[in-house]
Structure formats: C-alpha cells, structure tokens
PDB file of C-alpha atoms in Angstrom:
ATOM      1  CA  MET A   1      10.593  -8.440 -39.397  1.00  0.00           C
ATOM      2  CA  LYS A   2      10.082  -8.108 -34.450  1.00  0.00           C
ATOM      3  CA  GLU A   3       7.546  -6.839 -32.645  1.00  0.00           C
ATOM      4  CA  THR A   4       8.406  -4.695 -30.190  1.00  0.00           C
ATOM      5  CA  VAL A   5       7.570  -3.239 -26.877  1.00  0.00           C
ATOM      6  CA  ASN A   6       8.370   0.474 -24.973  1.00  0.00           C
ATOM      7  CA  VAL A   7       8.583  -0.668 -21.596  1.00  0.00           C
ATOM      8  CA  ASN A   8       9.677   1.064 -18.526  1.00  0.00           C
ATOM      9  CA  ILE A   9      13.082  -0.432 -16.474  1.00  0.00           C
ATOM     10  CA  GLY A  10      13.670   1.746 -12.904  1.00  0.00           C
ATOM     11  CA  SER A  11      11.826   3.959 -13.822  1.00  0.00           C
ATOM     12  CA  VAL A  12      13.540   4.552 -17.652  1.00  0.00           C
ATOM     13  CA  ALA A  13      11.874   3.841 -21.062  1.00  0.00           C
ATOM     14  CA  PHE A  14      12.917   1.312 -22.600  1.00  0.00           C
ATOM     15  CA  ILE A  15      12.256  -0.606 -26.502  1.00  0.00           C
ATOM     16  CA  LEU A  16      12.527  -4.080 -26.286  1.00  0.00           C
ATOM     17  CA  ASP A  17      11.745  -6.736 -29.314  1.00  0.00           C
ATOM     18  CA  GLU A  18       9.084  -8.824 -28.138  1.00  0.00           C
ATOM     19  CA  ASP A  19      11.513 -12.286 -27.735  1.00  0.00           C
ATOM     20  CA  ALA A  20      14.085  -9.978 -25.181  1.00  0.00           C
ATOM     21  CA  TYR A  21       9.986  -8.472 -23.185  1.00  0.00           C
ATOM     22  CA  ARG A  22       9.339 -12.210 -22.563  1.00  0.00           C
ATOM     23  CA  VAL A  23      12.090 -13.883 -21.833  1.00  0.00           C
ATOM     24  CA  LEU A  24      13.085 -10.577 -19.346  1.00  0.00           C
ATOM     25  CA  GLY A  25       9.791 -11.287 -17.504  1.00  0.00           C
ATOM     26  CA  SER A  26       9.688 -14.407 -17.380  1.00  0.00           C
ATOM     27  CA  TYR A  27      13.370 -13.686 -15.085  1.00  0.00           C
ATOM     28  CA  PHE A  28      11.575 -10.497 -12.864  1.00  0.00           C
ATOM     29  CA  ASP A  29       8.540 -13.230 -12.306  1.00  0.00           C
ATOM     30  CA  ASP A  30      10.842 -15.613 -10.842  1.00  0.00           C
ATOM     31  CA  ILE A  31      13.224 -13.218  -8.674  1.00  0.00           C
ATOM     32  CA  ARG A  32       9.573 -12.252  -7.660  1.00  0.00           C
ATOM     33  CA  ARG A  33       8.628 -14.886  -6.211  1.00  0.00           C
ATOM     34  CA  ARG A  34      11.772 -16.001  -4.542  1.00  0.00           C
ATOM     35  CA  LEU A  35      11.846 -12.618  -2.744  1.00  0.00           C
ATOM     36  CA  PRO A  36       9.673 -11.418   0.560  1.00  0.00           C
ATOM     37  CA  GLU A  37       6.348 -10.816  -0.249  1.00  0.00           C
ATOM     38  CA  GLY A  38       6.131  -7.307  -0.593  1.00  0.00           C
ATOM     39  CA  ASP A  39       9.340  -6.257  -0.891  1.00  0.00           C
ATOM     40  CA  ALA A  40       8.988  -3.656  -3.354  1.00  0.00           C
ATOM     41  CA  GLU A  41      12.872  -1.765  -2.498  1.00  0.00           C
ATOM     42  CA  THR A  42      14.099  -4.773  -3.651  1.00  0.00           C
ATOM     43  CA  MET A  43      12.858  -5.736  -6.758  1.00  0.00           C
ATOM     44  CA  GLY A  44      12.805  -2.379  -7.421  1.00  0.00           C
ATOM     45  CA  ASP A  45      16.368  -1.705  -6.802  1.00  0.00           C
ATOM     46  CA  ILE A  46      16.872  -4.974  -9.391  1.00  0.00           C
ATOM     47  CA  GLU A  47      15.190  -3.220 -12.201  1.00  0.00           C
ATOM     48  CA  ALA A  48      17.532  -0.239 -11.286  1.00  0.00           C
ATOM     49  CA  ARG A  49      19.899  -1.726 -12.003  1.00  0.00           C
ATOM     50  CA  VAL A  50      19.289  -3.939 -15.069  1.00  0.00           C
ATOM     51  CA  ALA A  51      18.332  -0.237 -16.182  1.00  0.00           C
ATOM     52  CA  GLU A  52      21.612   0.683 -15.786  1.00  0.00           C
ATOM     53  CA  ILE A  53      23.516  -2.430 -17.717  1.00  0.00           C
ATOM     54  CA  PHE A  54      20.870  -1.552 -20.257  1.00  0.00           C
ATOM     55  CA  ARG A  55      21.859   1.990 -20.692  1.00  0.00           C
ATOM     56  CA  GLU A  56      25.955   0.819 -21.061  1.00  0.00           C
ATOM     57  CA  ARG A  57      24.939  -1.593 -22.894  1.00  0.00           C
ATOM     58  CA  VAL A  58      23.434   0.019 -25.305  1.00  0.00           C
ATOM     59  CA  ALA A  59      24.722   3.722 -26.393  1.00  0.00           C
ATOM     60  CA  SER A  60      21.331   5.491 -28.036  1.00  0.00           C
ATOM     61  CA  PRO A  61      18.600   5.547 -26.827  1.00  0.00           C
ATOM     62  CA  MET A  62      16.342   4.630 -30.138  1.00  0.00           C
ATOM     63  CA  ARG A  63      18.500   1.208 -30.208  1.00  0.00           C
ATOM     64  CA  VAL A  64      16.119  -1.807 -29.520  1.00  0.00           C
ATOM     65  CA  ILE A  65      17.211  -4.785 -26.584  1.00  0.00           C
ATOM     66  CA  THR A  66      17.568  -8.174 -28.314  1.00  0.00           C
ATOM     67  CA  LEU A  67      17.341 -10.847 -26.349  1.00  0.00           C
ATOM     68  CA  ASP A  68      22.201 -10.957 -26.439  1.00  0.00           C
ATOM     69  CA  VAL A  69      21.718  -7.971 -24.498  1.00  0.00           C
ATOM     70  CA  VAL A  70      19.050  -9.532 -22.165  1.00  0.00           C
ATOM     71  CA  ARG A  71      20.688 -12.873 -21.498  1.00  0.00           C
ATOM     72  CA  ALA A  72      24.708 -11.006 -20.825  1.00  0.00           C
ATOM     73  CA  THR A  73      23.001  -8.656 -18.629  1.00  0.00           C
ATOM     74  CA  MET A  74      21.023 -12.339 -16.881  1.00  0.00           C
ATOM     75  CA  ALA A  75      24.133 -13.436 -17.132  1.00  0.00           C
ATOM     76  CA  GLN A  76      25.894 -10.814 -15.780  1.00  0.00           C
ATOM     77  CA  MET A  77      23.143 -10.436 -12.248  1.00  0.00           C
ATOM     78  CA  GLY A  78      23.296 -13.646 -11.923  1.00  0.00           C
ATOM     79  CA  SER A  79      20.587 -16.471 -11.434  1.00  0.00           C
ATOM     80  CA  PRO A  80      17.022 -16.259  -9.656  1.00  0.00           C
ATOM     81  CA  ALA A  81      18.234 -18.876  -6.878  1.00  0.00           C
ATOM     82  CA  ASP A  82      20.948 -16.287  -6.387  1.00  0.00           C
ATOM     83  CA  PHE A  83      17.940 -14.689  -4.770  1.00  0.00           C
ATOM     84  CA  GLY A  84      16.804 -17.141  -2.335  1.00  0.00           C
ATOM     85  CA  GLU A  85      14.135 -20.125  -2.786  1.00  0.00           C
ATOM     86  CA  PRO A  86       9.966 -20.028  -4.236  1.00  0.00           C
ATOM     87  CA  ARG A  87       8.374 -18.333  -1.830  1.00  0.00           C
ATOM     88  CA  GLY A  88       6.550 -22.207  -1.402  1.00  0.00           C
ATOM     89  CA  ALA A  89       9.145 -24.000  -0.495  1.00  0.00           C
ATOM     90  CA  GLU A  90       9.557 -22.461   2.351  1.00  0.00           C
ATOM     91  CA  ARG A  91       7.478 -23.489   3.582  1.00  0.00           C
ATOM     92  CA  SER A  92       6.789 -26.784   3.158  1.00  0.00           C
ATOM     93  CA  GLU A  93      10.238 -27.774   3.614  1.00  0.00           C
ATOM     94  CA  SER A  94       9.456 -26.392   7.444  1.00  0.00           C
ATOM     95  CA  ALA A  95       6.402 -28.204   7.997  1.00  0.00           C
ATOM     96  CA  GLU A  96       8.282 -31.347   8.039  1.00  0.00           C
ATOM     97  CA  GLY A  97      10.840 -29.895  10.337  1.00  0.00           C
ATOM     98  CA  GLY A  98      13.410 -29.801   8.270  1.00  0.00           C
ATOM     99  CA  THR A  99      14.132 -33.678   7.461  1.00  0.00           C
ATOM    100  CA  GLY A 100      15.958 -32.588   4.230  1.00  0.00           C
ATOM    101  CA  ILE A 101      13.920 -35.023   2.564  1.00  0.00           C
ATOM    102  CA  GLU A 102      12.137 -33.600  -0.147  1.00  0.00           C
ATOM    103  CA  SER A 103       8.399 -33.076  -0.500  1.00  0.00           C
ATOM    104  CA  ALA A 104       7.209 -34.152  -4.051  1.00  0.00           C
ATOM    105  CA  GLU A 105       5.512 -31.147  -5.692  1.00  0.00           C
ATOM    106  CA  GLN A 106       1.281 -30.620  -5.267  1.00  0.00           C
ATOM    107  CA  PRO A 107      -0.568 -30.648  -8.452  1.00  0.00           C
ATOM    108  CA  PRO A 108      -2.505 -27.061  -8.115  1.00  0.00           C
ATOM    109  CA  LEU A 109      -5.800 -27.465  -7.132  1.00  0.00           C
ATOM    110  CA  ARG A 110      -9.021 -27.631  -9.129  1.00  0.00           C
ATOM    111  CA  LYS A 111     -11.661 -26.020  -9.230  1.00  0.00           C
ATOM    112  CA  LEU A 112     -15.726 -26.535 -10.361  1.00  0.00           C
ATOM    113  CA  TYR A 113     -16.653 -24.380 -13.310  1.00  0.00           C
ATOM    114  CA  ARG A 114     -19.674 -24.246 -15.145  1.00  0.00           C
ATOM    115  CA  SER A 115     -17.061 -24.133 -19.091  1.00  0.00           C
ATOM    116  CA  ARG A 116     -17.858 -20.813 -21.222  1.00  0.00           C
ATOM    117  CA  THR A 117     -16.581 -23.003 -24.521  1.00  0.00           C
ATOM    118  CA  GLU A 118     -18.023 -26.333 -23.733  1.00  0.00           C
ATOM    119  CA  ARG A 119     -21.893 -25.777 -23.383  1.00  0.00           C
ATOM    120  CA  SER A 120     -25.118 -27.047 -25.070  1.00  0.00           C
ATOM    121  CA  ILE A 121     -27.054 -25.395 -21.756  1.00  0.00           C
ATOM    122  CA  ALA A 122     -25.369 -24.342 -18.925  1.00  0.00           C
ATOM    123  CA  GLY A 123     -22.340 -25.228 -19.258  1.00  0.00           C
ATOM    124  CA  ILE A 124     -22.312 -27.641 -15.763  1.00  0.00           C
ATOM    125  CA  CYS A 125     -21.762 -30.727 -17.835  1.00  0.00           C
ATOM    126  CA  GLY A 126     -18.555 -29.331 -19.393  1.00  0.00           C
ATOM    127  CA  GLY A 127     -17.764 -28.035 -16.240  1.00  0.00           C
ATOM    128  CA  LEU A 128     -17.775 -31.156 -15.360  1.00  0.00           C
ATOM    129  CA  ALA A 129     -15.960 -33.368 -17.833  1.00  0.00           C
ATOM    130  CA  ALA A 130     -13.358 -30.435 -17.157  1.00  0.00           C
ATOM    131  CA  TYR A 131     -12.635 -31.122 -13.765  1.00  0.00           C
ATOM    132  CA  PHE A 132     -12.645 -35.332 -13.998  1.00  0.00           C
ATOM    133  CA  ASP A 133     -10.838 -34.379 -17.322  1.00  0.00           C
ATOM    134  CA  SER A 134     -13.227 -36.561 -19.754  1.00  0.00           C
ATOM    135  CA  ASP A 135     -15.476 -36.089 -22.606  1.00  0.00           C
ATOM    136  CA  PRO A 136     -17.797 -33.854 -22.518  1.00  0.00           C
ATOM    137  CA  THR A 137     -20.495 -36.067 -24.982  1.00  0.00           C
ATOM    138  CA  LEU A 138     -19.476 -38.809 -22.595  1.00  0.00           C
ATOM    139  CA  ILE A 139     -21.147 -36.513 -19.667  1.00  0.00           C
ATOM    140  CA  ARG A 140     -23.440 -34.839 -21.591  1.00  0.00           C
ATOM    141  CA  LEU A 141     -25.121 -38.370 -22.193  1.00  0.00           C
ATOM    142  CA  LEU A 142     -24.551 -39.977 -18.209  1.00  0.00           C
ATOM    143  CA  MET A 143     -26.778 -37.514 -17.216  1.00  0.00           C
ATOM    144  CA  LEU A 144     -29.147 -37.497 -19.342  1.00  0.00           C
ATOM    145  CA  LEU A 145     -29.964 -40.839 -18.242  1.00  0.00           C
ATOM    146  CA  LEU A 146     -29.934 -39.976 -15.247  1.00  0.00           C
ATOM    147  CA  ILE A 147     -31.905 -38.061 -15.611  1.00  0.00           C
ATOM    148  CA  LEU A 148     -34.588 -39.951 -17.878  1.00  0.00           C
ATOM    149  CA  PHE A 149     -33.857 -42.942 -16.458  1.00  0.00           C
ATOM    150  CA  GLY A 150     -31.862 -42.199 -12.951  1.00  0.00           C
ATOM    151  CA  GLY A 151     -34.088 -40.510 -10.808  1.00  0.00           C
ATOM    152  CA  LEU A 152     -31.537 -37.049 -11.017  1.00  0.00           C
ATOM    153  CA  SER A 153     -33.697 -34.856 -11.690  1.00  0.00           C
ATOM    154  CA  ILE A 154     -34.249 -31.501 -13.075  1.00  0.00           C
ATOM    155  CA  TRP A 155     -33.694 -29.758  -9.656  1.00  0.00           C
ATOM    156  CA  ALA A 156     -30.745 -31.553  -9.858  1.00  0.00           C
ATOM    157  CA  TYR A 157     -29.556 -29.613 -12.555  1.00  0.00           C
ATOM    158  CA  ILE A 158     -30.611 -26.631 -12.075  1.00  0.00           C
ATOM    159  CA  ILE A 159     -29.121 -26.489  -8.713  1.00  0.00           C
ATOM    160  CA  LEU A 160     -25.193 -26.851  -9.915  1.00  0.00           C
ATOM    161  CA  TRP A 161     -26.090 -24.453 -12.453  1.00  0.00           C
ATOM    162  CA  ILE A 162     -26.737 -21.999  -9.835  1.00  0.00           C
ATOM    163  CA  VAL A 163     -24.367 -23.075  -7.169  1.00  0.00           C
ATOM    164  CA  ILE A 164     -21.079 -23.851  -9.121  1.00  0.00           C
ATOM    165  CA  PRO A 165     -19.384 -20.254 -10.639  1.00  0.00           C
ATOM    166  CA  GLU A 166     -18.806 -19.758 -14.363  1.00  0.00           C
ATOM    167  CA  GLU A 167     -15.892 -20.144 -15.393  1.00  0.00           C
ATOM    168  CA  PRO A 168     -12.986 -16.222 -15.135  1.00  0.00           C
ATOM    169  CA  ALA A 169     -13.755 -14.576 -18.932  1.00  0.00           C
ATOM    170  CA  ARG A 170      -9.633 -15.134 -20.295  1.00  0.00           C
ATOM    171  CA  LYS A 171      -7.399 -12.523 -19.940  1.00  0.00           C
ATOM    172  CA  PHE A 172      -7.294 -10.798 -23.400  1.00  0.00           C
ATOM    173  CA  ASN A 173      -3.501 -10.064 -24.305  1.00  0.00           C
ATOM    174  CA  ILE A 174      -2.710  -7.775 -27.919  1.00  0.00           C
ATOM    175  CA  ASN A 175       0.695  -9.119 -28.093  1.00  0.00           C
ATOM    176  CA  SER A 176       0.174 -12.727 -27.778  1.00  0.00           C
ATOM    177  CA  LYS A 177       0.536 -14.594 -30.985  1.00  0.00           C
ATOM    178  CA  ASN A 178      -2.404 -17.160 -30.632  1.00  0.00           C
ATOM    179  CA  ARG A 179      -4.701 -14.213 -31.226  1.00  0.00           C
TER     180      ARG A 179
END
C-alpha cells in the first residue's frame, strides 16, 4: 500500500503516488534551476504541458498517477539538460573567460551556528564541532582546559554565546519517511 499526494499541476488537480510525486518534484526543481531567475511563465507552460500529458495518459480523474506514467511523461518532455545549463554553471564559465576549462565544483559555504542537538550549555562546542567536523566531546574538553588553565576566560564563551546564531530549526515534513 502506498501513500498518495494531491497536487495541482498547471491549475489541474491530480493524485500522485508518493514515489511519482518525489520524482516529478525533483524533475521540476532541476528544470527551475536551469531557467532564468524569475521566469515563472516558462515554468507555468511546462507544468501545463505535463498536466495535458497526464490527462491523455490517465483516463479517469480518480486514477492515481504512478511512477511509470511520470517517467514516460519526463521522457516525452525531455531531460532537464535540454532546458539549458544550471544558473551557477554559466557564471563560473563566464568568469573564466570561456576558456573551456571546467572549474572544480566549489563546496557549499559552511556557516557557524550554535548546535540545537549537541549542546550542554549553549551549543557553542557542538556548533564548533559540527563546523570543524570533529567530536563535540573533544571540543568540550579542549574548551574546559582552555578556560581552567589556558587563559581563555568565561567571558569569551559568553561572547560566543551572544555572537554565534542558533542553528535554524529543521522544517518538519509530515510526508517524510524519517518521522
């Protein structure tokens, strides 16, 4: 038994099974990343065409659209690469002067936050451990030793508590498998 999701694609309501919904959502997101920023009209046209294809393939409006129907529709529409390069790729290529040399993909910018899960007092040590990809207990011991013997005062910890923002709360998705 699979869960179903009610969606509105191109102003038409459809019922998709959970796998089909996830695959179609990532397909639309990939296309959206390749379109010019703020180009809602083209995305609306793509969604309207997908809705037309769904109506052609599914006879009854009460039938659930399966993963096979979504994959066939995606094959008919074309791959997201047909809609152009992702927005970030164009800028890096033009910054190089169009030499044709592909730049290594830059890692995402990491930010320092106070941890919500790995915290004893304020989450400073847990946040530092996450930022430096190390064990929070090791950071706590190092911090304690620095405060007691190394000259790092408790005021420095309090200043970090004030200055470092708390980690953003995770969004709760009722349909996610990790409940």
